[in-house]
Amino acid sequence: MTKQELIDNIKSKKSFLCVGLDTDISKIPEHLLDDEDPIFSFNKAIIEATSDLCVAYKPNIAFYESYGVKGWESLRKTCEVLPKDCFSIADAKRGDIGNTSKMYAQAFFNPASSGLNFDSITIAPYMGEDSVTPFLEFEGKWAIVLALTSNHGSLDFQNFQNKEGKQLFEEVIDKLNTWGSSENIMYVVGATRGEAFTTIRKHAPNHFLLVPGVGAQGGSLADVCQYGMNKDCGLLVNSTRGIIYASKGKDFAEKAREEAVKLQKEMQEQLEIHGVI
């Protein structure tokens, strides 16, 4: 999916919602546990209930890898049923030396090799250029690089300042901008960072930002939009628990849709306020 196609989809659906598929078998409705593949059954129902309300889906790969071969098969089948008009994100947070990164890229971007064909993958950039650029060699694919996250441990490194007062996350963005562009790189910025989005936009005015942490983690959608939205929206705001675990009953998909509708309406209002639509 190209950047313009993503922008067009946001304007068409009046939404910049990304639904996280961090599917924990211990949290899905009990009636699904008798299915041949409960995780896939759950994901498929969530996707069918929300696909007209969101523009992206983001399976967290750890929730599939932890079940071994069965989990990988659930992921493959989930990838196959993701709508073509929705941006797909493999939330894998990979980051290794060049030859290993090439294999990771092949695993998530080459369906002939692995059965997976995601549009993008999340990447930890700590090992530098050769941990990121192999992913950019795949035409039409995206690297979504960790920049400024919401977890408590992020304070250990990401806000470190050099003698000139430049923070590490700023250096990461500036360096990444020399390896790719806003057409193939996005940045992860936690929703609870608030006004830090202003700093982010100084370094990445035209890039899309993947924003986890709205809802259950306490991030404010209004704040994210106030400080982080650009003329094209430039945001993919992720919600996971608040949508997919809205109910543990047989109405789980219906309740998931209700929560997605609430967020879509809020997003439409923000898009209108900021003149995107």
Coordinates of C-alpha atoms in Angstrom, one line a residue:
M1 CA 0.0 0.0 0.0
T2 CA 1.4 3.4 -1.0
K3 CA 1.3 6.5 1.3
Q4 CA -1.3 8.1 -1.0
E5 CA -3.5 5.0 -0.9
L6 CA -3.4 5.1 2.9
I7 CA -4.3 8.8 3.0
D8 CA -7.2 8.2 0.6
N9 CA -8.5 5.4 2.7
I10 CA -8.4 7.5 5.8
K11 CA -10.4 10.2 4.1
S12 CA -12.9 7.7 2.7
K13 CA -13.5 5.9 5.9
K14 CA -13.2 9.0 8.0
S15 CA -11.0 7.0 10.3
F16 CA -7.3 6.5 11.2
L17 CA -8.0 3.5 13.5
C18 CA -5.7 0.6 13.7
V19 CA -7.0 -2.5 15.4
G20 CA -4.5 -4.5 17.3
L21 CA -4.8 -8.3 17.1
D22 CA -2.9 -9.3 20.2
T23 CA -5.0 -12.4 20.6
D24 CA -4.5 -14.2 23.9
I25 CA -6.3 -17.5 23.9
S26 CA -6.9 -17.2 27.7
K27 CA -9.0 -14.0 27.0
I28 CA -11.1 -15.0 24.1
P29 CA -14.7 -16.3 24.6
E30 CA -14.9 -19.8 25.9
H31 CA -17.3 -21.0 23.1
L32 CA -14.5 -20.5 20.6
L33 CA -12.2 -22.9 22.3
D34 CA -13.9 -25.9 20.7
D35 CA -13.1 -24.6 17.2
E36 CA -10.2 -26.1 15.3
D37 CA -8.3 -22.8 15.4
P38 CA -9.8 -20.6 18.1
I39 CA -7.3 -17.8 17.6
F40 CA -8.2 -17.5 13.9
S41 CA -11.9 -17.8 14.5
F42 CA -11.7 -14.9 17.0
N43 CA -9.6 -12.8 14.6
K44 CA -11.8 -13.4 11.6
A45 CA -14.9 -12.4 13.5
I46 CA -13.2 -9.2 14.8
I47 CA -12.0 -8.3 11.3
E48 CA -15.4 -8.9 9.8
A49 CA -17.0 -6.7 12.5
T50 CA -14.6 -3.8 12.2
S51 CA -13.1 -3.7 8.6
D52 CA -15.3 -0.8 7.5
L53 CA -14.3 1.3 10.5
C54 CA -10.6 1.0 10.5
V55 CA -7.7 1.5 8.1
A56 CA -5.1 -0.9 9.6
Y57 CA -4.7 -4.1 11.5
K58 CA -1.7 -4.9 13.7
P59 CA -1.2 -8.5 14.9
N60 CA 1.4 -8.7 17.7
I61 CA 3.6 -11.5 16.5
A62 CA 4.6 -12.7 20.0
F63 CA 1.0 -13.8 20.6
Y64 CA 1.3 -16.2 17.7
E65 CA 4.9 -17.3 18.0
S66 CA 4.2 -18.4 21.6
Y67 CA 2.0 -21.2 20.3
G68 CA 4.6 -22.5 17.9
V69 CA 3.6 -24.1 14.6
K70 CA -0.1 -23.7 15.4
G71 CA 0.3 -20.0 16.2
W72 CA 2.2 -19.4 13.0
E73 CA -0.6 -21.1 11.1
S74 CA -3.2 -18.9 12.8
L75 CA -1.1 -15.8 11.9
R76 CA -0.9 -17.0 8.2
K77 CA -4.6 -17.5 8.0
T78 CA -5.3 -14.2 9.7
C79 CA -3.0 -12.4 7.2
E80 CA -4.9 -14.0 4.3
V81 CA -8.3 -12.6 5.5
L82 CA -7.1 -9.1 6.2
P83 CA -9.0 -6.7 3.8
K84 CA -7.0 -5.5 0.9
D85 CA -7.9 -1.9 1.6
C86 CA -6.5 -2.1 5.1
F87 CA -2.8 -1.5 5.9
S88 CA -1.3 -4.6 7.6
I89 CA 1.3 -4.3 10.3
A90 CA 3.4 -7.2 11.6
D91 CA 4.2 -6.0 15.1
A92 CA 7.4 -8.0 15.4
K93 CA 9.9 -5.4 16.6
R94 CA 12.7 -7.1 14.8
G95 CA 16.2 -5.6 14.7
D96 CA 19.4 -7.5 14.0
I97 CA 22.5 -7.4 11.7
G98 CA 22.0 -7.2 8.0
N99 CA 21.9 -10.8 6.9
T100 CA 19.5 -11.7 9.7
S101 CA 17.3 -8.7 8.9
K102 CA 17.1 -9.9 5.3
M103 CA 15.7 -13.2 6.6
Y104 CA 13.2 -11.4 8.8
A105 CA 12.1 -9.3 5.9
Q106 CA 11.6 -12.3 3.8
A107 CA 9.6 -14.0 6.5
F108 CA 7.0 -11.2 6.7
F109 CA 7.1 -9.8 3.2
N110 CA 7.5 -12.8 0.9
P111 CA 4.5 -15.0 0.7
A112 CA 6.2 -17.5 -1.5
S113 CA 8.7 -18.1 1.2
S114 CA 6.6 -18.0 4.4
G115 CA 3.0 -17.6 3.5
L116 CA 2.9 -14.1 5.0
N117 CA 2.5 -10.9 3.0
F118 CA 2.3 -7.9 5.4
D119 CA 2.6 -4.3 4.2
S120 CA 4.9 -3.4 7.1
I121 CA 6.8 -4.5 10.1
T122 CA 7.8 -2.8 13.4
I123 CA 11.6 -2.5 13.9
A124 CA 13.9 -1.7 16.8
P125 CA 16.7 0.4 15.3
Y126 CA 19.3 0.0 18.1
M127 CA 21.8 -1.9 15.9
G128 CA 21.8 0.8 13.2
E129 CA 21.5 1.0 9.5
D130 CA 22.0 -2.7 8.7
S131 CA 19.1 -3.6 11.0
V132 CA 16.7 -1.4 9.1
T133 CA 17.6 -1.0 5.4
P134 CA 17.1 -4.7 4.4
F135 CA 13.4 -4.1 5.0
L136 CA 13.4 -1.1 2.7
E137 CA 14.7 -3.2 -0.1
F138 CA 11.2 -4.7 -0.6
E139 CA 9.3 -2.5 -3.0
G140 CA 6.0 -1.3 -1.6
K141 CA 6.8 -2.4 2.0
W142 CA 7.2 -0.2 5.1
A143 CA 9.5 -0.1 8.1
I144 CA 7.8 1.2 11.2
V145 CA 10.6 2.2 13.5
L146 CA 10.5 2.6 17.3
A147 CA 11.1 6.2 18.1
L148 CA 9.5 7.3 21.4
T149 CA 7.5 4.7 23.2
S150 CA 5.1 4.9 26.2
N151 CA 6.5 2.1 28.4
H152 CA 8.2 3.1 31.7
G153 CA 11.5 1.6 30.6
S154 CA 11.7 3.9 27.6
L155 CA 13.1 6.6 29.9
D156 CA 16.2 4.5 30.3
F157 CA 17.5 5.4 26.8
Q158 CA 15.1 7.3 24.5
N159 CA 15.3 10.7 26.3
F160 CA 19.1 10.6 26.7
Q161 CA 20.6 14.0 25.7
N162 CA 23.9 14.7 24.1
K163 CA 26.0 17.8 25.0
E164 CA 23.9 19.9 22.5
G165 CA 20.7 18.9 24.2
K166 CA 19.5 16.6 21.4
Q167 CA 17.6 13.6 22.6
L168 CA 18.3 10.1 21.4
F169 CA 14.9 9.6 19.8
E170 CA 15.5 12.8 17.8
E171 CA 18.8 11.4 16.6
V172 CA 17.1 8.2 15.6
I173 CA 14.6 10.0 13.5
D174 CA 17.1 12.2 11.8
K175 CA 19.3 9.3 10.9
L176 CA 16.4 7.2 9.7
N177 CA 15.4 10.0 7.4
T178 CA 18.6 9.6 5.5
W179 CA 18.0 5.9 4.9
G180 CA 14.4 6.2 3.6
S181 CA 11.5 8.6 3.2
S182 CA 8.0 9.2 4.3
E183 CA 7.0 6.8 1.5
N184 CA 8.5 3.8 3.2
I185 CA 9.2 4.7 6.9
M186 CA 6.9 5.4 9.7
Y187 CA 7.7 6.0 13.4
V188 CA 6.2 4.5 16.6
V189 CA 5.3 7.2 19.1
G190 CA 3.3 6.3 22.3
A191 CA 0.1 8.2 22.8
T192 CA 0.9 9.1 26.4
R193 CA 3.8 11.3 25.2
G194 CA 1.5 14.3 24.6
E195 CA 3.4 17.4 23.7
A196 CA 6.4 15.4 22.6
F197 CA 4.6 15.0 19.4
T198 CA 5.5 18.6 18.6
T199 CA 9.1 17.7 18.8
I200 CA 8.6 14.6 16.7
R201 CA 6.9 16.6 14.0
K202 CA 9.9 19.0 13.8
H203 CA 12.0 16.0 12.7
A204 CA 9.3 14.1 10.8
P205 CA 6.7 16.5 9.5
N206 CA 5.4 14.3 6.7
H207 CA 5.8 10.8 8.1
F208 CA 3.0 8.6 9.4
L209 CA 3.2 7.9 13.1
L210 CA 1.9 4.6 14.5
V211 CA 0.5 5.5 17.9
P212 CA -0.3 2.9 20.5
G213 CA -1.6 3.7 24.0
V214 CA -5.0 5.4 23.4
G215 CA -7.8 4.0 25.6
A216 CA -6.8 1.3 28.0
Q217 CA -3.2 2.7 28.4
G218 CA -4.5 6.2 29.2
G219 CA -3.5 8.1 26.1
S220 CA -5.7 11.0 24.9
L221 CA -6.9 11.0 21.3
A222 CA -7.5 14.7 21.4
D223 CA -3.9 15.4 22.6
V224 CA -2.4 13.1 20.0
C225 CA -4.3 14.9 17.2
Q226 CA -3.6 18.4 18.6
Y227 CA 0.2 17.8 18.6
G228 CA 0.7 15.1 16.1
M229 CA -1.8 15.4 13.2
N230 CA -0.5 16.9 9.9
K231 CA -2.3 18.0 6.8
D232 CA -2.8 14.4 5.6
C233 CA -3.6 13.1 9.1
G234 CA -0.3 11.3 9.4
L235 CA -1.5 9.1 12.2
L236 CA -2.5 5.5 12.7
V237 CA -3.9 5.2 16.2
N238 CA -4.0 1.7 17.6
S239 CA -6.5 0.3 20.0
T240 CA -6.4 -3.3 21.1
R241 CA -7.9 -4.3 24.4
G242 CA -10.6 -1.7 24.4
I243 CA -12.0 -3.2 21.1
I244 CA -11.1 -6.9 20.8
Y245 CA -11.9 -7.7 24.5
A246 CA -15.0 -5.6 24.8
S247 CA -16.9 -8.8 25.6
K248 CA -16.1 -12.4 26.5
G249 CA -19.6 -13.6 25.5
K250 CA -21.0 -14.7 22.2
D251 CA -21.6 -11.1 21.4
F252 CA -17.9 -10.3 21.4
A253 CA -17.7 -9.3 17.7
E254 CA -20.8 -7.1 18.1
K255 CA -19.3 -5.4 21.2
A256 CA -16.0 -4.9 19.4
R257 CA -17.8 -3.2 16.6
E258 CA -19.6 -0.9 19.1
E259 CA -16.2 0.2 20.6
A260 CA -14.7 0.7 17.1
V261 CA -17.7 2.9 16.1
K262 CA -17.1 5.1 19.1
L263 CA -13.4 5.6 18.2
Q264 CA -14.2 6.1 14.5
K265 CA -16.7 8.9 15.4
E266 CA -14.1 10.6 17.6
M267 CA -11.6 10.3 14.8
Q268 CA -14.0 11.7 12.2
E269 CA -14.5 14.7 14.5
Q270 CA -10.7 15.2 14.8
L271 CA -10.2 14.9 11.1
E272 CA -12.9 17.6 10.6
I273 CA -11.4 19.9 13.3
H274 CA -8.0 19.8 11.7
G275 CA -9.2 20.2 8.2
V276 CA -8.2 16.9 6.8
I277 CA -11.7 16.1 5.6

